[in-house]
Short mmCIF file of C-alpha atoms and ligand atoms in Angstrom, two decimals:
data_model
loop_
_atom_site.label_atom_id
_atom_site.label_comp_id
_atom_site.label_asym_id
_atom_site.label_seq_id
_atom_site.Cartn_x
_atom_site.Cartn_y
_atom_site.Cartn_z
CA MET C 135 5.77 17.56 25.75
CA GLY C 136 5.07 20.68 23.72
CA LEU C 137 8.13 19.97 21.64
CA ARG C 138 7.14 16.42 21.21
CA ARG C 139 3.71 17.44 20.03
CA LEU C 140 5.19 19.95 17.66
CA ALA C 141 7.49 17.35 16.20
CA VAL C 142 4.57 15.02 15.76
CA ALA C 143 2.46 17.69 14.10
CA ALA C 144 5.31 18.59 11.75
CA ALA C 145 5.80 14.98 10.76
CA VAL C 146 2.11 14.66 10.06
CA LEU C 147 2.21 17.76 7.92
CA ALA C 148 4.96 16.30 5.81
CA VAL C 149 2.80 13.27 5.16
CA CYS C 150 -0.13 15.44 4.08
CA ALA C 151 2.05 17.36 1.67
CA ALA C 152 3.37 14.15 0.17
CA ALA C 153 -0.16 12.84 -0.21
CA VAL C 154 -1.27 15.97 -2.04
CA GLU C 155 1.66 15.84 -4.44
CA GLY C 156 1.25 12.12 -5.03
CA PHE C 157 0.42 11.14 -8.56
CA ASP C 158 -2.68 8.99 -8.83
CA ILE C 159 -3.46 7.82 -12.34
CA LEU C 160 -6.95 6.62 -11.34
CA GLN C 161 -7.75 10.02 -9.93
CA ILE C 162 -6.54 11.83 -13.04
CA LEU C 163 -8.45 9.56 -15.43
CA GLY C 164 -11.37 9.41 -13.01
CA LYS C 165 -12.11 13.03 -13.84
CA HIS C 166 -12.96 11.96 -17.40
CA ASP C 167 -15.91 9.58 -17.82
CA GLU C 168 -14.73 8.47 -21.24
CA PHE C 169 -11.77 6.61 -19.70
CA SER C 170 -13.77 4.65 -17.12
CA GLN C 171 -13.07 1.25 -18.72
CA PHE C 172 -9.35 1.89 -19.09
CA CYS C 173 -9.33 3.08 -15.49
CA LYS C 174 -11.18 0.02 -14.26
CA LEU C 175 -8.70 -2.31 -15.93
CA LEU C 176 -5.70 -0.39 -14.60
CA ASN C 177 -7.14 -0.89 -11.14
CA GLU C 178 -8.14 -4.54 -11.53
CA THR C 179 -4.73 -5.52 -12.87
CA HIS C 180 -2.98 -3.57 -10.06
CA LEU C 181 -1.06 -1.72 -12.76
CA ALA C 182 -2.32 1.59 -11.35
CA GLY C 183 -0.20 1.06 -8.24
CA ASP C 184 2.94 0.47 -10.28
CA ILE C 185 2.25 3.54 -12.37
CA ASN C 186 1.77 5.70 -9.29
CA ARG C 187 4.98 4.48 -7.72
CA ASP C 188 6.95 5.30 -10.82
CA ARG C 189 8.51 8.57 -11.82
CA THR C 190 9.03 9.90 -15.33
CA ILE C 191 6.22 8.10 -16.97
CA THR C 192 3.78 8.58 -19.84
CA VAL C 193 0.41 6.82 -19.86
CA LEU C 194 -1.33 6.32 -23.22
CA ALA C 195 -4.99 6.17 -22.31
CA VAL C 196 -7.74 4.81 -24.54
CA ALA C 197 -11.33 6.07 -24.45
CA ASN C 198 -14.22 3.65 -23.81
CA GLY C 199 -15.40 3.60 -27.42
CA ASP C 200 -11.89 2.70 -28.66
CA MET C 201 -11.14 -0.18 -26.29
CA GLY C 202 -12.09 -2.75 -28.94
CA HIS C 203 -11.05 -6.32 -28.20
CA LEU C 204 -9.57 -5.39 -24.83
CA THR C 205 -13.02 -5.34 -23.26
CA SER C 206 -14.76 -7.86 -25.49
CA ALA C 207 -12.22 -10.67 -25.75
CA HIS C 208 -11.79 -13.26 -23.07
CA TYR C 209 -8.31 -12.37 -21.94
CA SER C 210 -7.15 -13.31 -18.49
CA LEU C 211 -6.30 -10.48 -16.13
CA GLY C 212 -2.61 -11.34 -16.55
CA THR C 213 -2.82 -10.87 -20.32
CA ILE C 214 -4.81 -7.65 -20.00
CA ARG C 215 -2.12 -6.38 -17.69
CA HIS C 216 0.56 -7.05 -20.31
CA ILE C 217 -1.42 -5.27 -23.00
CA LEU C 218 -1.96 -2.30 -20.68
CA GLU C 219 1.75 -2.28 -19.82
CA LEU C 220 2.42 -1.40 -23.46
CA HIS C 221 0.50 1.81 -22.74
CA VAL C 222 2.88 2.93 -20.03
CA VAL C 223 6.05 4.45 -21.46
CA ALA C 224 8.98 4.69 -19.09
CA ASP C 225 9.85 8.23 -20.14
CA TYR C 226 8.24 11.65 -20.21
CA TYR C 227 6.42 12.71 -23.39
CA ASP C 228 4.03 15.61 -23.40
CA GLU C 229 2.42 17.03 -26.54
CA LYS C 230 5.23 19.51 -27.08
CA LYS C 231 7.92 16.87 -26.86
CA LEU C 232 6.02 14.59 -29.25
CA LYS C 233 5.79 17.35 -31.84
CA GLN C 234 9.50 18.09 -31.56
CA LEU C 235 10.96 14.58 -31.79
CA SER C 236 14.44 14.82 -33.18
CA HIS C 237 14.70 12.81 -36.42
CA GLY C 238 10.92 12.46 -36.19
CA ALA C 239 11.02 9.06 -34.48
CA THR C 240 12.14 7.29 -31.35
CA ALA C 241 11.82 3.93 -29.61
CA ALA C 242 10.67 4.03 -25.99
CA SER C 243 10.61 1.22 -23.47
CA THR C 244 7.35 0.39 -21.71
CA LEU C 245 6.39 -1.36 -18.50
CA PHE C 246 5.83 -4.51 -20.58
CA GLN C 247 9.57 -4.50 -21.21
CA ARG C 248 10.16 -4.34 -17.47
CA SER C 249 7.73 -7.20 -16.77
CA GLY C 250 10.27 -9.71 -18.05
CA PHE C 251 7.65 -11.27 -20.37
CA ALA C 252 8.66 -9.30 -23.46
CA PRO C 253 11.14 -11.07 -25.74
CA GLY C 254 13.47 -9.02 -27.97
CA MET C 255 12.07 -5.60 -28.72
CA ALA C 256 8.47 -6.59 -27.89
CA GLY C 257 8.44 -4.25 -24.91
CA TYR C 258 9.27 -1.12 -26.94
CA VAL C 259 7.00 1.24 -28.83
CA ASN C 260 8.11 3.34 -31.77
CA ILE C 261 6.90 6.89 -31.66
CA THR C 262 6.83 8.57 -35.05
CA GLN C 263 6.08 12.15 -35.96
CA HIS C 264 4.62 12.46 -39.44
CA ARG C 265 4.38 15.35 -41.84
CA GLY C 266 1.51 17.58 -40.85
CA GLY C 267 2.07 16.98 -37.17
CA LYS C 268 0.38 13.59 -36.76
CA VAL C 269 2.10 11.41 -34.17
CA THR C 270 1.73 7.60 -34.09
CA PHE C 271 2.71 4.80 -31.74
CA ILE C 272 3.37 1.20 -32.75
CA VAL C 273 4.86 -1.77 -30.93
CA ASP C 274 8.41 -2.07 -32.21
CA ASP C 275 8.35 -5.53 -33.74
CA ALA C 276 4.68 -5.46 -34.68
CA ALA C 277 3.63 -7.39 -37.79
CA ASP C 278 2.91 -5.49 -41.02
CA SER C 279 -0.81 -5.99 -40.53
CA VAL C 280 -0.87 -4.03 -37.26
CA LYS C 281 -1.97 -0.44 -37.64
CA PRO C 282 -0.30 2.24 -35.55
CA VAL C 283 -2.36 4.15 -32.99
CA THR C 284 -2.56 7.90 -33.20
CA PHE C 285 -1.98 10.59 -30.61
CA VAL C 286 -5.32 12.33 -29.92
CA LYS C 287 -4.70 14.84 -27.16
CA GLN C 288 -2.89 15.61 -23.97
CA ILE C 289 -5.02 14.92 -20.89
CA GLU C 290 -2.69 16.11 -18.16
CA SER C 291 1.02 16.53 -17.67
CA HIS C 292 3.43 17.51 -14.97
CA ARG C 293 6.69 18.54 -16.56
CA TYR C 294 9.39 15.83 -16.67
CA ASP C 295 7.43 13.84 -14.13
CA TYR C 296 4.31 12.30 -15.57
CA SER C 297 2.15 12.78 -18.61
CA VAL C 298 -1.22 11.32 -19.53
CA LEU C 299 -2.10 11.29 -23.22
CA GLN C 300 -5.07 9.97 -25.17
CA VAL C 301 -4.41 7.65 -28.10
CA SER C 302 -6.86 6.48 -30.76
CA SER C 303 -7.00 2.76 -29.96
CA VAL C 304 -5.38 -0.13 -28.12
CA LEU C 305 -1.71 -0.93 -28.74
CA SER C 306 -1.07 -4.61 -28.90
CA SER C 307 1.20 -7.39 -30.04
CA PRO C 308 1.12 -11.18 -30.11
CA GLU C 309 3.66 -11.22 -27.26
CA ALA C 310 1.50 -9.07 -25.02
CA GLU C 311 -1.61 -11.09 -25.93
CA ALA C 312 0.02 -14.42 -25.12
CA PRO C 313 -1.75 -16.38 -22.39
CA VAL C 314 -0.31 -15.85 -18.92
CA ALA C 315 -0.40 -18.65 -16.39
CA PRO C 316 -2.37 -17.53 -13.35
CA PRO C 317 -0.11 -16.92 -10.36
CA ALA C 318 0.36 -19.96 -8.17
CA PRO C 319 -1.95 -19.78 -5.16
CA VAL C 320 -0.20 -18.57 -2.04
CA ASN C 321 -0.42 -20.71 1.08
CA LEU C 322 -0.02 -18.11 3.79
CA THR C 323 0.78 -20.59 6.55
CA GLU C 324 3.44 -22.22 4.44
CA LEU C 325 4.95 -18.90 3.36
CA LEU C 326 5.18 -17.59 6.92
CA SER C 327 6.47 -20.87 8.29
CA LYS C 328 9.27 -21.16 5.80
CA LYS C 329 11.16 -18.13 7.07
CA TYR C 330 11.27 -16.05 10.24
CA CYS C 331 7.60 -16.24 11.25
CA LYS C 332 6.70 -19.84 12.06
CA SER C 333 5.34 -18.94 15.50
CA PHE C 334 3.21 -16.12 14.15
CA ALA C 335 1.84 -18.53 11.51
CA GLY C 336 0.87 -20.79 14.38
CA LEU C 337 -0.99 -18.00 16.18
CA LEU C 338 -2.84 -17.13 12.98
CA ALA C 339 -3.71 -20.74 12.23
CA ALA C 340 -5.21 -21.03 15.72
CA ASP C 341 -7.49 -18.03 15.23
CA ALA C 342 -10.01 -18.74 12.47
CA LYS C 343 -11.40 -15.22 12.34
CA ALA C 344 -8.01 -13.52 12.05
CA PHE C 345 -6.78 -16.12 9.58
CA ASP C 346 -9.84 -15.93 7.33
CA THR C 347 -9.81 -12.14 7.29
CA ILE C 348 -6.13 -11.98 6.39
CA ASN C 349 -6.26 -14.93 3.99
CA GLY C 350 -9.29 -13.34 2.29
CA THR C 351 -7.43 -10.08 1.75
CA LYS C 352 -4.15 -11.44 0.40
CA ASP C 353 -5.32 -11.78 -3.20
CA THR C 354 -6.56 -8.20 -3.40
CA ALA C 355 -3.93 -6.20 -1.55
CA LEU C 356 -2.23 -7.08 1.71
CA THR C 357 0.84 -6.08 3.66
CA LEU C 358 1.58 -8.30 6.63
CA PHE C 359 4.12 -7.40 9.30
CA CYS C 360 4.94 -10.71 10.94
CA PRO C 361 6.92 -10.68 14.18
CA VAL C 362 9.95 -12.97 14.08
CA ASP C 363 9.83 -16.10 16.21
CA ALA C 364 11.89 -14.54 19.01
CA ALA C 365 9.49 -11.61 19.17
CA VAL C 366 6.49 -13.92 19.45
CA ALA C 367 8.22 -15.90 22.19
CA ALA C 368 8.93 -12.70 24.13
CA PHE C 369 5.35 -11.53 23.80
CA MET C 370 3.66 -14.86 24.54
CA PRO C 371 3.08 -14.26 28.28
CA LYS C 372 1.20 -11.06 27.49
CA PHE C 373 -0.59 -12.60 24.53
CA LYS C 374 -1.91 -15.46 26.62
CA ASN C 375 -3.42 -12.94 29.02
CA LEU C 376 -5.56 -11.34 26.33
CA THR C 377 -9.21 -12.18 25.75
CA ALA C 378 -10.09 -14.07 22.57
CA LYS C 379 -11.36 -10.89 20.91
CA ALA C 380 -8.25 -8.95 21.85
CA LYS C 381 -6.12 -11.78 20.43
CA THR C 382 -7.96 -11.54 17.13
CA ALA C 383 -7.61 -7.76 17.16
CA ILE C 384 -3.88 -7.84 17.82
CA LEU C 385 -3.29 -10.39 15.05
CA LEU C 386 -5.27 -8.28 12.60
CA TYR C 387 -3.28 -5.28 13.81
CA HIS C 388 -0.30 -6.78 11.98
CA ALA C 389 -2.11 -6.79 8.64
CA VAL C 390 -2.75 -3.85 6.33
CA PRO C 391 -5.39 -4.04 3.58
CA ASP C 392 -3.09 -2.39 1.06
CA TYR C 393 0.05 -3.39 -0.82
CA TYR C 394 3.16 -1.54 0.35
CA SER C 395 6.29 -2.39 -1.59
CA MET C 396 9.58 -1.95 0.26
CA GLN C 397 10.33 0.91 -2.12
CA PHE C 398 7.07 2.59 -1.16
CA LEU C 399 7.65 2.13 2.58
CA LYS C 400 11.11 3.62 2.31
CA SER C 401 9.97 6.68 0.44
CA ASN C 402 6.83 7.48 2.45
CA LYS C 403 5.90 7.95 6.03
CA GLY C 404 2.61 8.27 7.81
CA LYS C 405 -0.25 6.53 9.49
CA VAL C 406 -0.90 2.90 8.70
CA THR C 407 -4.51 1.73 8.92
CA THR C 408 -4.78 -1.97 9.74
CA LEU C 409 -7.31 -4.75 9.36
CA ALA C 410 -8.01 -4.28 13.08
CA SER C 411 -9.05 -0.70 12.29
CA THR C 412 -11.38 -1.82 9.57
CA SER C 413 -12.77 -5.17 10.61
CA VAL C 414 -13.00 -5.74 14.35
CA ALA C 415 -12.84 -2.54 16.20
CA LYS C 416 -14.39 0.85 16.21
CA LYS C 417 -11.10 2.06 17.62
CA ASP C 418 -8.14 3.47 15.78
CA TYR C 419 -5.70 0.55 15.71
CA THR C 420 -3.13 2.38 13.60
CA TYR C 421 0.59 3.10 13.85
CA GLU C 422 3.16 5.33 12.25
CA ALA C 423 5.59 4.05 9.65
CA GLN C 424 8.78 5.85 8.76
CA THR C 425 12.29 5.22 7.57
CA GLU C 426 15.42 6.09 9.51
CA ALA C 427 18.83 5.32 8.07
CA ASP C 428 17.31 2.96 5.53
CA THR C 429 15.44 1.00 8.21
CA VAL C 430 11.65 1.04 8.21
CA THR C 431 10.22 1.45 11.70
CA LEU C 432 6.67 0.97 12.93
CA ASP C 433 5.81 2.98 16.02
CA THR C 434 2.61 2.09 17.87
CA THR C 435 3.49 4.45 20.77
CA VAL C 436 3.77 1.26 22.88
CA THR C 437 6.44 -0.48 20.82
CA THR C 438 8.80 0.49 18.05
CA SER C 439 9.42 -2.39 15.72
CA THR C 440 11.71 -2.49 12.70
CA ILE C 441 11.47 -4.42 9.46
CA GLN C 442 14.22 -7.02 9.50
CA ALA C 443 13.59 -8.95 6.33
CA THR C 444 11.31 -9.26 3.33
CA VAL C 445 9.50 -12.56 3.25
CA ARG C 446 7.66 -11.64 0.07
CA ASP C 447 7.21 -8.43 -1.93
CA ASP C 448 5.14 -9.19 -4.97
CA ASP C 449 2.10 -7.06 -5.78
CA PRO C 450 -0.58 -7.49 -4.36
CA LEU C 451 1.06 -9.24 -1.38
CA ALA C 452 3.92 -8.03 0.81
CA ILE C 453 5.13 -9.80 3.94
CA TYR C 454 7.86 -8.33 6.12
CA ALA C 455 9.42 -9.87 9.21
CA VAL C 456 9.50 -7.36 12.06
CA SER C 457 11.64 -7.28 15.20
CA LYS C 458 8.88 -6.91 17.80
CA PHE C 459 5.27 -7.84 18.34
CA LEU C 460 3.21 -4.76 17.57
CA GLN C 461 1.32 -3.72 20.69
CA PRO C 462 -1.56 -1.34 20.02
CA LYS C 463 -2.15 1.58 22.34
CA GLU C 464 -5.74 0.40 22.46
CA LEU C 465 -4.62 -2.61 24.51
CA PHE C 466 -1.36 -1.59 26.16
CA LYS C 467 0.13 1.38 27.91
CA PRO C 468 2.08 3.79 25.67
CA LYS C 469 5.83 4.02 26.21
CA LYS C 470 5.67 7.32 28.09
CA ALA C 471 3.32 5.81 30.60
CA GLU C 472 5.81 3.12 31.47
CA ASP C 473 8.18 5.75 32.78
CA LEU C 474 5.55 6.80 35.27
CA ALA C 475 4.53 3.30 36.25
CA PRO C 476 7.62 1.16 36.80
CA SER C 477 5.68 -2.09 36.69
CA PRO C 478 3.77 -2.06 33.40
CA ALA C 479 0.10 -2.73 33.81
CA PRO C 480 -0.83 -6.26 32.98
CA GLU C 481 -3.46 -6.99 30.39
CA VAL C 482 -5.95 -9.26 32.01
CA PRO C 483 -8.96 -11.11 30.69
CA LYS C 484 -12.25 -9.52 31.61
CA LYS C 485 -13.33 -12.03 34.19
CA LYS C 486 -10.16 -11.92 36.26
CA THR C 487 -9.37 -9.32 38.85
CA LYS C 488 -7.92 -6.30 37.18
CA LYS C 489 -6.17 -4.70 40.07
CA LYS C 490 -4.92 -6.11 43.29
CA PRO C 491 -5.54 -3.90 46.27
CA GLY C 492 -2.46 -1.86 46.95
CA SER C 493 -1.13 -1.87 43.40
CA THR C 494 -0.06 1.58 42.30
CA SER C 495 -2.94 3.60 40.96
CA ALA C 496 -0.73 4.98 38.22
CA ALA C 497 -0.77 1.48 36.80
CA ALA C 498 -4.48 1.96 36.04
CA ALA C 499 -4.65 -1.01 33.77
CA PRO C 500 -5.70 -0.31 30.21
CA SER C 501 -8.69 -2.32 29.22
CA ASP C 502 -7.81 -5.74 28.02
CA ASP C 503 -10.11 -5.74 25.11
CA ASP C 504 -11.66 -3.16 23.02
CA SER C 505 -14.53 -4.71 21.20
CA ALA C 506 -15.35 -7.14 23.97
CA ASP C 507 -15.62 -4.77 26.86
CA GLY C 508 -17.54 -1.82 25.61
CA PRO C 509 -16.84 1.85 25.81
CA ALA C 510 -16.30 2.26 29.55
CA ALA C 511 -13.20 0.12 29.70
CA ASP C 512 -11.85 1.64 26.50
CA ASP C 513 -12.23 5.14 27.72
CA SER C 514 -10.38 4.46 30.91
CA ALA C 515 -7.51 3.15 28.86
CA ASP C 516 -7.53 6.25 26.72
CA ASP C 517 -7.71 8.52 29.73
CA ALA C 518 -4.76 6.80 31.28
CA ALA C 519 -2.87 7.19 28.03
CA ASP C 520 -3.76 10.87 27.71
CA LYS C 521 -2.79 11.68 31.27
CA ALA C 522 0.49 9.92 30.74
CA GLY C 523 1.26 12.23 27.84
CA ALA C 524 0.50 10.02 24.90
CA ALA C 525 0.30 11.52 21.45
CA PRO C 526 -2.71 13.75 21.01
CA SER C 527 -5.65 12.04 19.43
CA MET C 528 -5.65 14.46 16.50
CA LEU C 529 -2.61 12.59 15.29
CA THR C 530 -4.89 9.83 14.23
CA ARG C 531 -6.88 12.19 12.04
CA TRP C 532 -4.15 13.61 9.91
CA GLY C 533 -6.45 13.79 6.93
CA THR C 534 -7.49 17.28 7.99
CA ALA C 535 -4.49 19.29 6.99
CA ALA C 536 -6.00 22.56 8.11
CA ALA C 537 -6.34 21.36 11.69
CA MET C 538 -2.72 20.23 11.60
CA VAL C 539 -1.50 23.59 10.39
CA ALA C 540 -3.50 25.30 13.11
CA ALA C 541 -2.10 22.94 15.71
CA ALA C 542 1.45 23.37 14.49
CA LEU C 543 1.12 27.14 14.55
CA ALA C 544 -0.40 27.12 18.02
CA LEU C 545 2.29 24.84 19.38
CA GLY C 546 5.12 26.57 17.61
CA ALA C 547 4.16 30.05 18.76
C1 NAG G 668 -10.17 -0.20 -7.33
O1 NAG G 668 -10.62 -1.50 -6.97
C2 NAG G 668 -10.96 -1.66 -5.61
C3 NAG G 668 -11.40 -3.08 -5.38
O2 NAG G 668 -10.46 -3.97 -5.88
C4 NAG G 668 -12.08 -0.69 -5.24
O3 NAG G 668 -12.36 -0.79 -3.85
C5 NAG G 668 -11.67 0.72 -5.58
O4 NAG G 668 -12.74 1.59 -5.33
C6 NAG G 668 -11.24 0.82 -7.03
N1 NAG G 668 -10.75 2.17 -7.27
C7 NAG G 668 -11.12 2.87 -8.30
C8 NAG G 668 -10.60 4.26 -8.35
O5 NAG G 668 -11.82 2.42 -9.18
C1 NAG G 669 10.53 0.59 -34.97
O1 NAG G 669 11.78 1.25 -35.06
C2 NAG G 669 12.87 0.39 -35.36
C3 NAG G 669 14.14 1.21 -35.30
O2 NAG G 669 13.93 2.48 -35.80
C4 NAG G 669 12.65 -0.27 -36.70
O3 NAG G 669 13.70 -1.16 -36.97
C5 NAG G 669 11.34 -1.04 -36.68
O4 NAG G 669 11.05 -1.56 -37.93
C6 NAG G 669 10.20 -0.12 -36.27
N1 NAG G 669 9.01 -0.95 -36.09
C7 NAG G 669 7.85 -0.66 -36.66
C8 NAG G 669 6.73 -1.62 -36.41
O5 NAG G 669 7.68 0.35 -37.30
C1 NAG G 670 -0.92 -24.76 3.66
O1 NAG G 670 0.28 -25.24 4.19
C2 NAG G 670 0.11 -25.86 5.47
C3 NAG G 670 1.51 -26.12 6.02
O2 NAG G 670 2.38 -26.55 5.03
C4 NAG G 670 -0.74 -27.09 5.32
O3 NAG G 670 -0.89 -27.73 6.56
C5 NAG G 670 -2.09 -26.69 4.77
O4 NAG G 670 -2.88 -27.84 4.50
C6 NAG G 670 -1.94 -25.88 3.48
N1 NAG G 670 -3.24 -25.32 3.15
C7 NAG G 670 -3.77 -25.39 1.94
C8 NAG G 670 -5.11 -24.73 1.76
O5 NAG G 670 -3.19 -25.93 1.02
C1 NAG G 671 -6.91 -19.14 1.77
O1 NAG G 671 -7.33 -18.51 0.58
C2 NAG G 671 -7.20 -19.31 -0.59
C3 NAG G 671 -7.58 -18.46 -1.76
O2 NAG G 671 -6.58 -17.54 -2.01
C4 NAG G 671 -8.07 -20.54 -0.46
O3 NAG G 671 -7.90 -21.35 -1.61
C5 NAG G 671 -7.66 -21.31 0.78
O4 NAG G 671 -8.51 -22.40 0.96
C6 NAG G 671 -7.70 -20.42 2.00
N1 NAG G 671 -7.12 -21.16 3.09
C7 NAG G 671 -7.83 -21.53 4.13
C8 NAG G 671 -7.12 -22.38 5.11
O5 NAG G 671 -8.99 -21.19 4.28
C1 NAG G 672 -1.18 -11.99 33.28
O1 NAG G 672 -2.26 -11.85 34.19
C2 NAG G 672 -1.95 -12.25 35.51
C3 NAG G 672 -3.22 -12.21 36.33
O2 NAG G 672 -3.83 -10.96 36.26
C4 NAG G 672 -0.86 -11.37 36.06
O3 NAG G 672 -0.50 -11.76 37.35
C5 NAG G 672 0.37 -11.45 35.17
O4 NAG G 672 1.37 -10.56 35.58
C6 NAG G 672 0.00 -11.14 33.73
N1 NAG G 672 1.15 -11.40 32.89
C7 NAG G 672 1.60 -10.52 31.99
C8 NAG G 672 2.80 -10.92 31.26
O5 NAG G 672 1.05 -9.46 31.77
#
């Protein structure tokens, strides 16, 4: 068990380190009040997420007073996103590199180019170094009337990785300003039913609270892990035994109020906080995500489920079909415990008898429902889990790196 704990602590440490190193454009610009409007738009258009996921990138930020028509005009969010994409160069340029451009000029591709909405060279910016050291940026096929924007100063840079520069005003072009049709509304039930997750769609549709919470989150940022039909069928006997509140909690347990692209999931690991953590329960309701041999696994300590297919991966909504129903440790016995108790403890609705006389005491049934039954029942479940050697509770609080280091040292000694 000591080894197991050590391994867990080490894994958690790795996550903390990754989080510290992570590049967050909103955090960098957030330190400077004068970029609050630019920051706000990066966030609202979800471009910030794409920037953070990228490597080798240069952001051309514009100060509040220089935002001009970008804040005053009535552009749709889709159009604003395209204009902002022109400000994200898919290459590394810090001040030094700008001042040393060979031949004094270069064309660099931007995220607008990558969006697929930029015809011809409309997704490129020309960077020109002028006599006297002035550096300007202009959209490649801009009309004669468009004035170039000027490099003002370097805000922050991390060599060959990312660079954030201030420019004098907004870069734009007719192509970027073109109206963008709003994305077609997503019908969650339809999307889930089409592939892999018809049964799960049915469970959601039957639970208004779970459905409304998930449906209400999908337009902001949502990752949904939907168990494939076979997984739902296998879990149905247990599901039926849950109280109404526990059913809602377990459905919400499959939804994460954040957008995780497949690329992001494969290159990160750590604790996943779910809609059950945030909306129904005071309890943890999290699990660990990691990638092994290119397969993303979700480990709840009760079940280990793997992502089998992508139903949709389109910011701000990702839906992945998973191999097993995710069973939270808040409602079911952790894997280790099953070794001790050959017949897994049933999850029973509150009103029914929990334990038949003579049933093994090791089976000490975890509480059926967290929010419904109050603290006493919950604690007994947790105690049972702890005694059975479940992961230490500090695992769920990996935000405190210092505690983790201390724990790792203590365990490793
Ligand atoms: C980004 O927007 C979300 C709401 O969509 C908000 O909760 C969050 O605080 C914003 N982040 C920043 C850094 O502005
Ligand atoms: C950008 O550079 C290309 C190639 O050097 C050139 O053909 C084009 O005219 C330039 N565009 C502008 C707006 O300066
Ligand atoms: C979504 O799709 C389902 C199944 O196709 C349908 O029954 C439902 O009416 C649709 N909901 C909306 C809001 O369009
Ligand atoms: C789900 O949310 C959409 C908005 O994205 C809304 O139009 C739709 O009516 C909602 N569906 C249900 C069944 O409430
Ligand atoms: C459901 O609850 C009943 C009554 O407590 C129990 O006999 C049965 O084994 C449970 N089923 C499952 C799958 O947990």
